[in-house]
């Protein structure tokens, strides 16, 4: 089969590799689409961020297969022991593969498992015609979800996990700083779970227009200070829940303002800050600020399907998309054909504004 293979950071090509054969507890998936994540693109460039060590280790092998954890495809073969999936079903992988034996896994808290296997980092992912995976991280999705949406479901499942962890109460005033893919998904999920007014702040016009189209309240951070707007709209109380969905180097969605500081200023006493974005650098945080307002600053593990025993954000994410509650297709703006377009997809995903992209690029295989 064809697969994107890697010899070093920044060096890739499409090569003919052995088609995987599923083990008894695995299924073989014919990949329909794969969507790059920003993390994968940064890792490809050699950034020393999450998963760097496993990627560096894998790169010591020739022609190693990396990346491709955001994908969807059709099951074409099942291992002998597989009972929960049938051939023909379309699946995606909302989370990582957890160990299944540690005390967290055994008590239903797989989201806290310290010994996970990352698809595309610790083992080959879906930047290939076929991928063989254990059933554990897979989730089937209904016909009402397109392949473009299916390949974009993984971050949606993580957004949902963040929203569930925020414990939204009916009527809550919610603020989302950063209206990118996950920010928008958190905002729409919060609304779906009963939030009252939902504000989204960003410096880019297009995401704010989409937010307004879906009944969210846009704040153009190039013109207004989001903190001042929120305090004014809440009689100086502050918001019940603030999602910090900028992450990264803390500057691109708010023009250099530190969105985490803004979150602490915009949240009410006793409110919740949900950390959606991964903050890359060191930040200054004064404990007394959190203490004086009794703020709950929640840092959920993402890439998992549960927040507590019995929860499954994988299925719920697909359901909310199928029902139209969270329109994730809005952010699929760039669809490229074939694995050869990997480099172009990296460029688009890392330079969305230059390319007029809203979300990461998707590569269409079948
Ligand atoms: Zn475990």
Coordinates of N, CA, C and O in Angstrom, one line a residue, residues 232-350:
X232 N -19.0 44.4 31.5 CA -20.1 45.3 31.2 C -21.4 44.5 31.1 O -22.4 44.9 31.6
X233 N -21.3 43.4 30.4 CA -22.5 42.6 30.1 C -23.0 41.8 31.3 O -24.1 41.2 31.3
X234 N -22.2 41.7 32.3 CA -22.6 40.9 33.5 C -22.6 41.7 34.8 O -22.5 41.2 35.9
X235 N -22.9 43.0 34.6 CA -22.9 43.9 35.8 C -21.7 43.7 36.7 O -21.8 43.7 37.9
X236 N -20.5 43.6 36.0 CA -19.2 43.5 36.7 C -19.0 42.2 37.5 O -18.1 42.1 38.2
X237 N -20.0 41.3 37.3 CA -19.8 40.0 38.0 C -18.7 39.1 37.3 O -17.9 38.4 38.0
X238 N -18.7 39.1 36.0 CA -17.9 38.2 35.3 C -18.7 37.0 34.8 O -19.8 36.7 35.2
X239 N -18.0 36.2 33.9 CA -18.7 35.0 33.3 C -18.7 33.8 34.2 O -17.7 33.7 35.0
X240 N -19.6 32.9 34.1 CA -19.6 31.7 34.9 C -18.5 30.8 34.5 O -17.9 30.1 35.3
X241 N -18.4 30.7 33.1 CA -17.3 29.7 32.6 C -16.6 30.5 31.5 O -17.2 31.1 30.6
X242 N -15.3 30.4 31.5 CA -14.4 30.9 30.4 C -13.6 29.8 29.9 O -12.9 29.1 30.6
X243 N -13.7 29.6 28.6 CA -12.8 28.6 27.9 C -11.6 29.4 27.3 O -11.8 30.3 26.6
X244 N -10.4 28.9 27.7 CA -9.2 29.5 27.1 C -8.8 28.6 25.9 O -8.2 27.5 26.1
X245 N -9.2 29.0 24.7 CA -9.0 28.1 23.6 C -8.0 28.7 22.6 O -8.1 28.5 21.4
X246 N -7.1 29.5 23.1 CA -6.0 30.1 22.2 C -4.8 29.1 22.3 O -4.4 28.6 21.3
X247 N -4.3 29.0 23.5 CA -3.2 28.1 23.7 C -1.9 28.6 23.0 O -1.8 29.8 22.7
X248 N -1.1 27.6 22.6 CA 0.1 28.0 21.8 C 1.0 29.0 22.6 O 1.2 28.9 23.8
X249 N 1.4 30.0 21.8 CA 2.3 31.0 22.4 C 1.5 32.2 23.0 O 2.0 33.3 23.2
X250 N 0.2 31.9 23.1 CA -0.7 32.9 23.9 C -0.8 34.3 23.2 O -1.0 35.2 23.8
X251 N -0.6 34.3 21.8 CA -0.7 35.6 21.2 C -1.6 35.7 20.0 O -2.0 36.7 19.6
X252 N -1.7 34.5 19.3 CA -2.3 34.7 17.9 C -3.8 35.1 17.8 O -4.2 35.6 16.8
X253 N -4.6 34.7 18.8 CA -6.0 35.1 18.6 C -6.4 36.3 19.4 O -7.5 36.8 19.3
X254 N -5.4 36.9 20.1 CA -5.8 38.1 20.9 C -4.8 39.2 20.7 O -4.7 40.1 21.6
X255 N -4.0 39.1 19.7 CA -3.0 40.2 19.4 C -2.1 40.5 20.5 O -1.9 41.6 20.9
X256 N -1.5 39.5 21.1 CA -0.4 39.7 22.1 C -0.9 39.8 23.5 O -0.2 39.7 24.5
X257 N -2.3 39.9 23.7 CA -2.7 39.8 25.1 C -2.6 38.4 25.6 O -2.7 37.4 24.8
X258 N -2.4 38.2 26.8 CA -2.3 36.9 27.4 C -3.8 36.4 27.7 O -4.4 36.8 28.6
X259 N -4.3 35.5 26.9 CA -5.7 35.1 27.1 C -6.0 34.4 28.4 O -7.1 34.5 28.9
X260 N -5.0 33.7 29.0 CA -5.2 33.1 30.3 C -5.4 34.2 31.4 O -6.3 34.1 32.2
X261 N -4.6 35.2 31.3 CA -4.8 36.4 32.2 C -6.2 37.0 32.0 O -6.9 37.3 33.0
X262 N -6.6 37.1 30.7 CA -7.9 37.6 30.4 C -9.0 36.7 31.0 O -10.0 37.2 31.5
X263 N -8.8 35.4 30.9 CA -9.7 34.5 31.5 C -9.9 34.7 33.0 O -11.1 34.7 33.5
X264 N -8.8 34.9 33.7 CA -8.9 35.1 35.1 C -9.6 36.4 35.4 O -10.3 36.5 36.5
X265 N -9.4 37.4 34.5 CA -10.1 38.7 34.8 C -11.6 38.6 34.4 O -12.4 39.2 35.1
X266 N -11.9 37.8 33.4 CA -13.3 37.8 32.9 C -14.2 36.8 33.7 O -15.4 36.9 33.6
X267 N -13.6 35.9 34.4 CA -14.4 34.9 35.1 C -15.0 35.5 36.4 O -14.3 36.3 37.1
X268 N -16.1 35.0 36.8 CA -16.7 35.5 38.1 C -16.0 34.8 39.3 O -15.4 33.8 39.1
X269 N -16.3 35.3 40.5 CA -15.8 34.6 41.7 C -16.5 33.2 41.8 O -17.7 33.1 41.5
X270 N -15.7 32.2 42.0 CA -16.3 30.9 42.1 C -16.5 30.3 40.7 O -17.1 29.2 40.6
X271 N -16.1 30.9 39.7 CA -16.4 30.4 38.3 C -15.3 29.4 37.9 O -14.5 29.0 38.6
X272 N -15.5 29.0 36.6 CA -14.6 28.0 36.1 C -13.9 28.5 34.8 O -14.5 29.1 34.0
X273 N -12.6 28.2 34.8 CA -11.8 28.4 33.6 C -11.4 27.1 33.0 O -10.9 26.2 33.7
X274 N -11.8 26.8 31.8 CA -11.5 25.5 31.2 C -10.3 25.7 30.2 O -10.4 26.5 29.2
X275 N -9.2 25.1 30.4 CA -8.0 25.2 29.6 C -8.1 24.3 28.4 O -7.9 23.1 28.5
X276 N -8.5 24.8 27.3 CA -8.7 24.0 26.1 C -7.3 23.9 25.3 O -6.9 22.9 24.9
X277 N -6.7 25.1 25.1 CA -5.5 25.2 24.3 C -4.3 24.7 25.1 O -4.3 24.7 26.4
X278 N -3.3 24.1 24.4 CA -2.0 23.8 25.0 C -1.1 25.0 25.1 O -0.8 25.5 24.0
X279 N -0.8 25.5 26.2 CA 0.1 26.6 26.3 C 1.5 26.1 26.2 O 1.9 25.2 26.9
X280 N 2.2 26.7 25.2 CA 3.6 26.2 24.9 C 4.6 26.7 25.9 O 5.4 26.0 26.4
X281 N 4.7 28.0 26.1 CA 5.8 28.6 26.9 C 5.4 28.6 28.4 O 4.3 28.3 28.8
X282 N 6.4 29.1 29.2 CA 6.1 29.4 30.6 C 5.2 30.6 30.7 O 5.2 31.5 29.8
X283 N 4.3 30.6 31.6 CA 3.5 31.7 31.8 C 3.5 32.2 33.2 O 3.9 31.5 34.1
X284 N 3.2 33.5 33.4 CA 3.2 34.0 34.8 C 1.8 33.9 35.3 O 0.8 34.3 34.7
X285 N 1.7 33.2 36.5 CA 0.4 33.1 37.1 C 0.6 33.3 38.6 O 1.4 32.6 39.2
X286 N -0.2 34.3 39.1 CA -0.1 34.6 40.5 C -1.1 33.7 41.3 O -2.3 33.9 41.0
X287 N -0.7 32.8 42.1 CA -1.7 32.0 42.8 C -2.8 32.7 43.5 O -3.9 32.3 43.6
X288 N -2.4 33.9 44.0 CA -3.4 34.7 44.8 C -4.6 35.1 43.9 O -5.7 35.3 44.4
X289 N -4.3 35.3 42.6 CA -5.4 35.7 41.7 C -6.5 34.6 41.7 O -7.7 34.8 41.8
X290 N -6.0 33.3 41.5 CA -6.9 32.2 41.5 C -7.6 32.0 42.8 O -8.8 31.8 42.9
X291 N -6.8 32.2 43.9 CA -7.4 32.0 45.3 C -8.4 33.1 45.6 O -9.5 32.8 46.1
X292 N -8.1 34.3 45.3 CA -8.9 35.4 45.8 C -10.3 35.3 45.1 O -11.3 35.7 45.7
X293 N -10.4 34.7 43.9 CA -11.7 34.6 43.2 C -12.2 33.2 43.4 O -13.3 32.9 42.8
X294 N -11.5 32.3 44.1 CA -11.9 30.9 44.2 C -12.2 30.3 42.8 O -13.3 29.6 42.7
X295 N -11.3 30.5 41.9 CA -11.6 30.0 40.5 C -11.2 28.5 40.4 O -10.2 28.1 41.0
X296 N -12.0 27.8 39.7 CA -11.6 26.4 39.3 C -11.0 26.4 38.0 O -11.6 26.8 37.0
X297 N -9.7 26.2 37.9 CA -9.0 26.2 36.6 C -8.8 24.7 36.2 O -8.0 24.0 36.8
X298 N -9.6 24.3 35.2 CA -9.6 22.9 34.9 C -8.7 22.6 33.6 O -8.8 23.3 32.6
X299 N -7.8 21.7 33.8 CA -6.9 21.3 32.7 C -7.2 19.8 32.3 O -6.5 18.9 32.8
X300 N -8.2 19.6 31.5 CA -8.6 18.2 31.1 C -7.5 17.5 30.3 O -6.8 18.2 29.5
X301 N -7.4 16.2 30.5 CA -6.6 15.4 29.5 C -7.4 15.4 28.3 O -8.6 15.0 28.3
X302 N -6.8 15.7 27.1 CA -7.6 15.6 25.9 C -7.2 14.3 25.1 O -6.2 13.6 25.5
X303 N -7.9 14.0 24.1 CA -7.6 12.8 23.3 C -8.1 11.5 24.1 O -7.6 10.4 23.9
X304 N -9.0 11.7 24.9 CA -9.7 10.5 25.6 C -11.1 10.6 25.4 O -11.7 11.6 24.9
X305 N -11.8 9.5 25.7 CA -13.3 9.5 25.4 C -14.1 9.6 26.6 O -15.3 9.5 26.5
X306 N -13.5 9.7 27.8 CA -14.3 9.7 29.0 C -13.8 10.7 30.0 O -12.7 11.1 30.0
X307 N -14.8 11.3 30.7 CA -14.4 12.2 31.8 C -14.6 11.5 33.1 O -14.1 12.0 34.2
X308 N -15.4 10.5 33.1 CA -15.7 9.7 34.3 C -16.2 8.3 33.8 O -16.5 8.2 32.6
X309 N -16.3 7.4 34.7 CA -16.8 6.1 34.3 C -18.1 6.2 33.6 O -19.0 6.9 34.0
X310 N -18.3 5.4 32.5 CA -19.6 5.4 31.8 C -19.8 6.5 30.8 O -20.8 6.5 30.2
X311 N -18.9 7.5 30.7 CA -19.1 8.5 29.7 C -18.4 8.1 28.4 O -17.4 7.4 28.4
X312 N -18.9 8.6 27.3 CA -18.3 8.3 26.0 C -18.4 9.5 25.1 O -19.5 9.7 24.5
X313 N -17.4 10.4 25.1 CA -17.5 11.6 24.2 C -17.4 11.2 22.7 O -17.8 12.0 21.9
X314 N -16.9 10.0 22.4 CA -16.7 9.6 21.0 C -18.1 9.5 20.3 O -18.3 10.1 19.3
X315 N -19.0 8.7 20.9 CA -20.3 8.6 20.3 C -21.1 9.9 20.4 O -21.8 10.2 19.5
X316 N -21.0 10.6 21.5 CA -21.8 11.8 21.7 C -21.3 12.9 20.7 O -22.2 13.6 20.1
X317 N -20.0 12.9 20.4 CA -19.5 13.9 19.4 C -20.2 13.6 18.0 O -20.7 14.5 17.3
X318 N -20.2 12.3 17.6 CA -20.8 12.0 16.3 C -22.3 12.3 16.3 O -22.8 12.8 15.3
X319 N -22.9 12.1 17.5 CA -24.4 12.4 17.6 C -24.7 13.9 17.4 O -25.6 14.2 16.7
X320 N -23.9 14.7 18.1 CA -24.1 16.1 18.0 C -23.9 16.7 16.6 O -24.6 17.6 16.2
X321 N -22.9 16.1 15.9 CA -22.6 16.5 14.5 C -23.7 16.0 13.6 O -24.3 16.8 12.8
X322 N -24.2 14.8 13.8 CA -25.3 14.2 13.0 C -26.5 15.0 13.1 O -27.3 15.2 12.2
X323 N -26.8 15.5 14.4 CA -28.0 16.2 14.6 C -27.9 17.7 14.2 O -28.9 18.5 14.3
X324 N -26.7 18.1 13.8 CA -26.5 19.5 13.4 C -26.3 20.5 14.6 O -26.3 21.7 14.4
X325 N -26.2 20.0 15.8 CA -26.0 20.8 16.9 C -24.6 21.5 16.9 O -24.5 22.7 17.3
X326 N -23.6 20.8 16.4 CA -22.3 21.4 16.2 C -21.8 21.2 14.8 O -21.4 20.2 14.4
X327 N -21.9 22.3 14.0 CA -21.7 22.2 12.5 C -20.2 22.2 12.2 O -19.6 23.3 11.8
X328 N -19.5 21.1 12.4 CA -18.0 21.1 12.2 C -17.5 21.2 10.8 O -16.4 21.6 10.5
X329 N -18.4 20.9 9.8 CA -18.0 21.0 8.4 C -17.6 22.4 8.0 O -16.9 22.6 7.0
X330 N -18.2 23.4 8.7 CA -17.8 24.8 8.4 C -16.3 25.1 8.4 O -15.8 26.0 7.7
X331 N -15.6 24.3 9.2 CA -14.2 24.5 9.3 C -13.3 23.7 8.4 O -12.1 23.7 8.4
X332 N -14.0 22.8 7.6 CA -13.2 22.0 6.6 C -13.2 22.8 5.3 O -14.1 22.7 4.5
X333 N -12.2 23.6 5.1 CA -12.2 24.5 3.9 C -11.2 24.1 2.9 O -11.3 24.5 1.7
X334 N -10.2 23.2 3.2 CA -9.2 22.8 2.3 C -9.1 21.3 2.2 O -8.7 20.7 3.1
X335 N -9.5 20.8 1.0 CA -9.5 19.3 0.8 C -8.5 19.0 -0.3 O -8.7 19.5 -1.4
X336 N -7.5 18.2 0.0 CA -6.5 17.9 -1.0 C -6.6 16.5 -1.4 O -7.0 15.6 -0.6
X337 N -6.1 16.2 -2.6 CA -6.3 14.8 -3.1 C -5.0 14.0 -3.0 O -3.9 14.5 -3.5
X338 N -5.0 12.9 -2.3 CA -3.9 11.9 -2.3 C -2.8 12.2 -1.3 O -2.6 13.4 -0.9
X339 N -2.1 11.2 -0.9 CA -1.0 11.3 0.1 C 0.1 12.2 -0.3 O 0.8 12.7 0.5
X340 N 0.3 12.4 -1.6 CA 1.4 13.2 -2.1 C 1.1 14.7 -1.7 O 2.1 15.5 -1.7
X341 N -0.1 15.0 -1.3 CA -0.4 16.4 -0.9 C 0.0 16.6 0.6 O -0.3 17.7 1.1
X342 N 0.7 15.7 1.3 CA 1.0 15.9 2.7 C 1.7 17.2 3.0 O 1.3 18.0 3.9
X343 N 2.8 17.5 2.2 CA 3.6 18.7 2.5 C 2.7 20.0 2.3 O 2.7 20.9 3.1
X344 N 1.8 20.0 1.3 CA 0.9 21.1 1.0 C -0.1 21.2 2.2 O -0.4 22.3 2.7
X345 N -0.5 20.1 2.7 CA -1.5 20.1 3.8 C -0.8 20.6 5.1 O -1.4 21.4 5.9
X346 N 0.5 20.3 5.3 CA 1.2 20.9 6.4 C 1.2 22.4 6.3 O 1.0 23.1 7.3
X347 N 1.6 22.9 5.1 CA 1.7 24.3 4.9 C 0.4 25.0 5.2 O 0.3 26.1 5.9
X348 N -0.7 24.5 4.7 CA -2.0 25.1 4.9 C -2.4 25.1 6.4 O -2.8 26.1 6.9
X349 N -2.1 24.0 7.0 CA -2.6 23.8 8.4 C -1.8 24.8 9.3 O -2.3 25.3 10.3
X350 N -0.5 25.0 9.0 CA 0.3 25.9 9.8 C 0.1 27.4 9.4 O 0.4 28.2 10.2

